[in-house]
mmCIF file of N, CA and C in Angstrom:
data_model
loop_
_atom_site.group_PDB
_atom_site.id
_atom_site.type_symbol
_atom_site.label_atom_id
_atom_site.label_comp_id
_atom_site.label_asym_id
_atom_site.label_seq_id
_atom_site.Cartn_x
_atom_site.Cartn_y
_atom_site.Cartn_z
ATOM 1 N N LYS A 688 2.131 -6.600 143.910
ATOM 2 C CA LYS A 688 2.527 -5.762 142.825
ATOM 3 C C LYS A 688 3.722 -6.006 142.202
ATOM 4 N N ILE A 689 3.995 -5.852 140.649
ATOM 5 C CA ILE A 689 5.326 -5.988 140.037
ATOM 6 C C ILE A 689 5.546 -4.717 139.326
ATOM 7 N N PHE A 690 6.817 -4.798 139.430
ATOM 8 C CA PHE A 690 8.015 -3.574 138.664
ATOM 9 C C PHE A 690 8.005 -4.060 137.031
ATOM 10 N N ILE A 691 7.744 -3.108 136.054
ATOM 11 C CA ILE A 691 8.025 -3.823 134.599
ATOM 12 C C ILE A 691 8.887 -2.368 134.300
ATOM 13 N N GLY A 692 10.252 -3.045 134.007
ATOM 14 C CA GLY A 692 11.359 -2.171 133.292
ATOM 15 C C GLY A 692 11.611 -2.533 131.863
ATOM 16 N N GLY A 693 12.078 -1.375 130.995
ATOM 17 C CA GLY A 693 12.162 -1.561 129.791
ATOM 18 C C GLY A 693 11.224 -1.575 128.637
ATOM 19 N N VAL A 694 10.126 -0.989 129.609
ATOM 20 C CA VAL A 694 8.802 -0.776 128.599
ATOM 21 C C VAL A 694 8.889 0.187 127.692
ATOM 22 N N PRO A 695 8.730 -0.284 126.143
ATOM 23 C CA PRO A 695 8.595 0.725 124.865
ATOM 24 C C PRO A 695 7.915 1.774 124.987
ATOM 25 N N ILE A 696 8.536 3.285 124.744
ATOM 26 C CA ILE A 696 7.572 4.478 124.777
ATOM 27 C C ILE A 696 6.467 4.326 124.219
ATOM 28 N N THR A 697 6.318 3.233 122.980
ATOM 29 C CA THR A 697 4.886 3.340 122.308
ATOM 30 C C THR A 697 3.692 2.594 122.786
ATOM 31 N N CYS A 698 4.392 1.936 123.764
ATOM 32 C CA CYS A 698 2.896 0.992 124.506
ATOM 33 C C CYS A 698 2.209 1.905 125.369
ATOM 34 N N SER A 699 0.828 1.352 124.914
ATOM 35 C CA SER A 699 -0.377 1.871 125.490
ATOM 36 C C SER A 699 -0.792 1.466 126.845
ATOM 37 N N GLU A 700 -1.543 2.323 127.946
ATOM 38 C CA GLU A 700 -2.256 1.421 128.865
ATOM 39 C C GLU A 700 -2.779 -0.073 128.690
ATOM 40 N N GLU A 701 -3.660 0.408 127.621
ATOM 41 C CA GLU A 701 -4.546 -0.943 127.194
ATOM 42 C C GLU A 701 -3.448 -2.183 126.936
ATOM 43 N N GLN A 702 -2.605 -1.816 125.927
ATOM 44 C CA GLN A 702 -1.891 -2.907 125.784
ATOM 45 C C GLN A 702 -1.033 -3.494 127.092
ATOM 46 N N PHE A 703 -0.363 -2.464 127.996
ATOM 47 C CA PHE A 703 0.122 -2.923 129.049
ATOM 48 C C PHE A 703 -1.064 -3.744 130.019
ATOM 49 N N ARG A 704 -2.006 -3.218 130.296
ATOM 50 C CA ARG A 704 -3.036 -4.175 130.941
ATOM 51 C C ARG A 704 -3.308 -5.354 130.004
ATOM 52 N N ASN A 705 -3.559 -5.281 129.064
ATOM 53 C CA ASN A 705 -4.023 -6.470 128.168
ATOM 54 C C ASN A 705 -2.720 -7.445 128.372
ATOM 55 N N TYR A 706 -1.665 -7.598 128.233
ATOM 56 C CA TYR A 706 -0.462 -8.071 128.224
ATOM 57 C C TYR A 706 -0.499 -8.993 129.572
ATOM 58 N N PHE A 707 -0.732 -8.242 130.554
ATOM 59 C CA PHE A 707 -0.495 -8.836 131.867
ATOM 60 C C PHE A 707 -1.763 -9.161 132.671
ATOM 61 N N GLU A 708 -2.942 -8.953 132.159
ATOM 62 C CA GLU A 708 -4.103 -9.299 132.764
ATOM 63 C C GLU A 708 -4.504 -11.052 132.681
ATOM 64 N N PRO A 709 -3.753 -12.022 131.723
ATOM 65 C CA PRO A 709 -3.830 -13.091 131.659
ATOM 66 C C PRO A 709 -3.332 -13.774 132.883
ATOM 67 N N PHE A 710 -2.516 -13.043 133.768
ATOM 68 C CA PHE A 710 -1.801 -13.668 134.846
ATOM 69 C C PHE A 710 -2.864 -13.723 136.417
ATOM 70 N N GLY A 711 -3.561 -13.094 136.027
ATOM 71 C CA GLY A 711 -4.822 -12.555 137.134
ATOM 72 C C GLY A 711 -5.475 -11.211 137.090
ATOM 73 N N PRO A 712 -6.314 -11.059 137.934
ATOM 74 C CA PRO A 712 -6.955 -10.072 138.125
ATOM 75 C C PRO A 712 -6.257 -8.808 138.672
ATOM 76 N N ILE A 713 -6.496 -7.536 137.977
ATOM 77 C CA ILE A 713 -5.530 -6.452 138.302
ATOM 78 C C ILE A 713 -6.332 -5.785 138.881
ATOM 79 N N SER A 714 -5.821 -4.556 139.980
ATOM 80 C CA SER A 714 -6.354 -4.075 140.907
ATOM 81 C C SER A 714 -5.990 -2.737 140.591
ATOM 82 N N LYS A 715 -4.721 -2.491 140.002
ATOM 83 C CA LYS A 715 -4.253 -1.190 139.321
ATOM 84 C C LYS A 715 -3.238 -0.967 138.375
ATOM 85 N N VAL A 716 -3.136 -0.389 137.679
ATOM 86 C CA VAL A 716 -2.403 -0.260 136.303
ATOM 87 C C VAL A 716 -1.482 1.058 136.487
ATOM 88 N N GLU A 717 -0.151 1.162 136.437
ATOM 89 C CA GLU A 717 0.280 2.563 136.290
ATOM 90 C C GLU A 717 1.645 2.561 135.593
ATOM 91 N N LEU A 718 1.193 3.206 134.256
ATOM 92 C CA LEU A 718 2.093 3.276 133.278
ATOM 93 C C LEU A 718 3.156 4.383 132.973
ATOM 94 N N HIS A 719 4.221 4.362 133.064
ATOM 95 C CA HIS A 719 4.986 5.371 132.952
ATOM 96 C C HIS A 719 5.797 5.166 131.227
ATOM 97 N N ALA A 720 5.150 5.087 130.222
ATOM 98 C CA ALA A 720 5.932 4.591 129.306
ATOM 99 C C ALA A 720 6.957 5.453 128.741
ATOM 100 N N LEU A 721 6.713 6.985 128.678
ATOM 101 C CA LEU A 721 8.086 7.662 128.230
ATOM 102 C C LEU A 721 9.160 7.478 129.268
ATOM 103 N N ARG A 722 8.945 7.068 130.161
ATOM 104 C CA ARG A 722 10.203 6.795 131.030
ATOM 105 C C ARG A 722 10.689 5.607 131.134
ATOM 106 N N GLY A 723 9.967 4.861 130.803
ATOM 107 C CA GLY A 723 10.538 3.396 130.391
ATOM 108 C C GLY A 723 9.898 2.493 131.536
ATOM 109 N N PHE A 724 9.173 2.529 132.129
ATOM 110 C CA PHE A 724 8.512 1.632 133.412
ATOM 111 C C PHE A 724 6.976 1.492 133.965
ATOM 112 N N GLY A 725 6.694 0.759 134.545
ATOM 113 C CA GLY A 725 5.222 1.042 135.060
ATOM 114 C C GLY A 725 5.151 -0.353 136.118
ATOM 115 N N TYR A 726 3.991 -0.109 136.638
ATOM 116 C CA TYR A 726 3.557 -1.366 137.832
ATOM 117 C C TYR A 726 2.076 -1.872 137.496
ATOM 118 N N ILE A 727 2.004 -2.797 137.766
ATOM 119 C CA ILE A 727 0.781 -3.875 137.743
ATOM 120 C C ILE A 727 0.444 -4.298 139.033
ATOM 121 N N THR A 728 -0.737 -3.778 139.848
ATOM 122 C CA THR A 728 -1.065 -4.430 141.178
ATOM 123 C C THR A 728 -2.013 -5.593 141.023
ATOM 124 N N TYR A 729 -1.888 -6.591 141.158
ATOM 125 C CA TYR A 729 -2.566 -7.769 141.108
ATOM 126 C C TYR A 729 -3.476 -7.949 142.372
ATOM 127 N N GLU A 730 -4.861 -8.478 142.275
ATOM 128 C CA GLU A 730 -5.367 -8.907 143.629
ATOM 129 C C GLU A 730 -4.655 -9.924 144.410
ATOM 130 N N SER A 731 -3.737 -11.065 143.651
ATOM 131 C CA SER A 731 -3.657 -11.742 144.644
ATOM 132 C C SER A 731 -1.884 -11.693 144.535
ATOM 133 N N VAL A 732 -1.513 -12.556 145.105
ATOM 134 C CA VAL A 732 -0.019 -13.020 145.142
ATOM 135 C C VAL A 732 0.275 -14.370 144.318
ATOM 136 N N GLU A 733 -0.765 -14.937 144.092
ATOM 137 C CA GLU A 733 -0.285 -16.077 143.246
ATOM 138 C C GLU A 733 -0.359 -15.274 141.721
ATOM 139 N N SER A 734 -1.280 -14.374 141.465
ATOM 140 C CA SER A 734 -0.974 -13.855 140.039
ATOM 141 C C SER A 734 0.800 -13.439 140.271
ATOM 142 N N VAL A 735 1.386 -12.809 141.064
ATOM 143 C CA VAL A 735 2.311 -11.933 140.885
ATOM 144 C C VAL A 735 3.159 -13.273 140.425
ATOM 145 N N ASP A 736 3.292 -14.133 141.477
ATOM 146 C CA ASP A 736 4.137 -15.582 141.345
ATOM 147 C C ASP A 736 4.006 -15.782 140.003
ATOM 148 N N SER A 737 2.867 -16.240 139.246
ATOM 149 C CA SER A 737 2.827 -16.960 138.122
ATOM 150 C C SER A 737 3.510 -15.780 136.917
ATOM 151 N N CYS A 738 3.340 -14.608 136.840
ATOM 152 C CA CYS A 738 3.886 -13.791 135.999
ATOM 153 C C CYS A 738 5.215 -13.678 136.234
ATOM 154 N N LEU A 739 6.203 -13.663 137.568
ATOM 155 C CA LEU A 739 7.204 -13.750 137.639
ATOM 156 C C LEU A 739 7.629 -15.203 137.293
ATOM 157 N N GLU A 740 7.080 -16.360 136.979
ATOM 158 C CA GLU A 740 7.726 -17.514 136.537
ATOM 159 C C GLU A 740 7.941 -17.517 135.353
ATOM 160 N N LYS A 741 7.472 -16.519 134.296
ATOM 161 C CA LYS A 741 7.573 -16.344 133.189
ATOM 162 C C LYS A 741 8.669 -15.362 132.630
ATOM 163 N N TYR A 742 9.848 -15.092 133.692
ATOM 164 C CA TYR A 742 10.500 -13.742 133.566
ATOM 165 C C TYR A 742 11.491 -13.679 132.265
ATOM 166 N N GLU A 743 11.674 -14.877 131.544
ATOM 167 C CA GLU A 743 12.540 -14.694 130.491
ATOM 168 C C GLU A 743 11.528 -14.501 129.084
ATOM 169 N N GLU A 744 10.318 -14.329 129.296
ATOM 170 C CA GLU A 744 9.342 -14.642 128.329
ATOM 171 C C GLU A 744 8.253 -13.244 128.044
ATOM 172 N N HIS A 745 8.691 -12.300 128.803
ATOM 173 C CA HIS A 745 7.950 -11.148 128.800
ATOM 174 C C HIS A 745 8.655 -10.128 127.693
ATOM 175 N N TYR A 746 7.337 -9.903 126.356
ATOM 176 C CA TYR A 746 7.735 -9.196 125.428
ATOM 177 C C TYR A 746 6.484 -8.204 125.123
ATOM 178 N N LEU A 747 6.638 -6.935 125.165
ATOM 179 C CA LEU A 747 5.841 -5.501 124.789
ATOM 180 C C LEU A 747 6.207 -5.199 123.416
ATOM 181 N N SER A 748 5.444 -5.151 122.689
ATOM 182 C CA SER A 748 6.084 -4.761 121.263
ATOM 183 C C SER A 748 7.617 -5.110 120.650
ATOM 184 N N LYS A 749 7.124 -6.358 120.820
ATOM 185 C CA LYS A 749 8.503 -7.105 120.560
ATOM 186 C C LYS A 749 9.844 -7.066 121.294
ATOM 187 N N LYS A 750 9.676 -6.259 122.204
ATOM 188 C CA LYS A 750 10.888 -5.564 123.078
ATOM 189 C C LYS A 750 10.804 -6.529 124.399
ATOM 190 N N TRP A 751 11.588 -7.012 125.041
ATOM 191 C CA TRP A 751 11.956 -7.908 126.264
ATOM 192 C C TRP A 751 11.928 -6.926 127.337
ATOM 193 N N VAL A 752 10.715 -6.954 128.111
ATOM 194 C CA VAL A 752 10.904 -6.156 129.637
ATOM 195 C C VAL A 752 11.036 -6.874 130.554
ATOM 196 N N GLU A 753 11.636 -6.360 131.636
ATOM 197 C CA GLU A 753 12.171 -7.078 133.146
ATOM 198 C C GLU A 753 11.000 -6.835 133.899
ATOM 199 N N VAL A 754 10.902 -7.965 134.517
ATOM 200 C CA VAL A 754 9.528 -7.972 135.611
ATOM 201 C C VAL A 754 10.029 -8.564 136.987
ATOM 202 N N LYS A 755 9.983 -7.541 138.033
ATOM 203 C CA LYS A 755 10.596 -7.868 139.004
ATOM 204 C C LYS A 755 9.359 -7.218 140.201
ATOM 205 N N ARG A 756 9.566 -8.616 141.129
ATOM 206 C CA ARG A 756 8.392 -7.970 142.298
ATOM 207 C C ARG A 756 8.820 -6.581 143.140
ATOM 208 N N SER A 757 7.715 -5.900 142.963
ATOM 209 C CA SER A 757 7.760 -4.393 143.819
ATOM 210 C C SER A 757 8.131 -4.427 145.047
ATOM 211 N N ILE A 758 9.134 -3.878 145.787
ATOM 212 C CA ILE A 758 9.351 -3.519 147.186
ATOM 213 C C ILE A 758 8.632 -2.305 147.338
ATOM 214 N N PRO A 759 7.766 -2.372 148.549
ATOM 215 C CA PRO A 759 6.995 -1.233 148.923
ATOM 216 C C PRO A 759 8.167 0.181 149.764
ATOM 217 N N ARG A 760 8.529 1.217 149.128
ATOM 218 C CA ARG A 760 9.196 2.246 149.458
ATOM 219 C C ARG A 760 9.686 2.386 150.875
ATOM 220 N N GLU A 761 8.623 1.946 151.893
ATOM 221 C CA GLU A 761 8.678 1.921 153.279
ATOM 222 C C GLU A 761 9.637 1.039 153.714
ATOM 223 N N LEU A 762 9.873 -0.346 153.167
ATOM 224 C CA LEU A 762 10.584 -1.104 153.331
ATOM 225 C C LEU A 762 11.916 -1.144 153.035
ATOM 226 N N ILE A 763 12.036 -0.418 151.692
ATOM 227 C CA ILE A 763 13.351 -0.051 151.536
ATOM 228 C C ILE A 763 13.938 1.133 152.307
ATOM 229 N N ASP A 764 13.092 1.997 152.744
ATOM 230 C CA ASP A 764 13.903 2.969 153.367
ATOM 231 C C ASP A 764 14.059 2.353 155.022
ATOM 232 N N ALA A 765 13.500 1.306 155.646
ATOM 233 C CA ALA A 765 13.393 0.990 156.753
ATOM 234 C C ALA A 765 14.852 0.089 156.922
ATOM 235 N N TYR A 766 15.035 -0.628 155.209
ATOM 236 C CA TYR A 766 15.998 -1.531 155.450
ATOM 237 C C TYR A 766 17.340 -0.341 155.409
ATOM 238 N N GLU A 767 17.288 0.254 154.843
ATOM 239 C CA GLU A 767 18.782 1.636 154.406
ATOM 240 C C GLU A 767 18.838 2.000 155.409
ATOM 241 N N ARG A 768 17.925 2.444 156.372
ATOM 242 C CA ARG A 768 18.208 3.087 157.990
ATOM 243 C C ARG A 768 19.184 2.224 158.697
ATOM 244 N N GLU A 769 18.627 0.896 158.710
ATOM 245 C CA GLU A 769 19.376 -0.271 159.295
ATOM 246 C C GLU A 769 20.659 -0.408 158.810
ATOM 247 N N GLN A 770 21.102 -0.114 157.858
ATOM 248 C CA GLN A 770 22.705 -0.696 157.305
ATOM 249 C C GLN A 770 23.729 0.554 158.091
#
């Protein structure tokens, strides 16, 4: 699963999916364009890795978007409890 930040509010779910699909089969799309972010869940880790390799090159509607590996909420909570 990847997190995409800086998504333009004009981006449609179809554009979002079409942009990220070439990196591999997608099992889930979550787009919150009005809030400027979204998630893509790929069927394989290899797809996530190939997408992350192109970090500097991701543009939606001519706007650069930041793509990061999504960390499950449970892991973040567990980590914060340990600190």
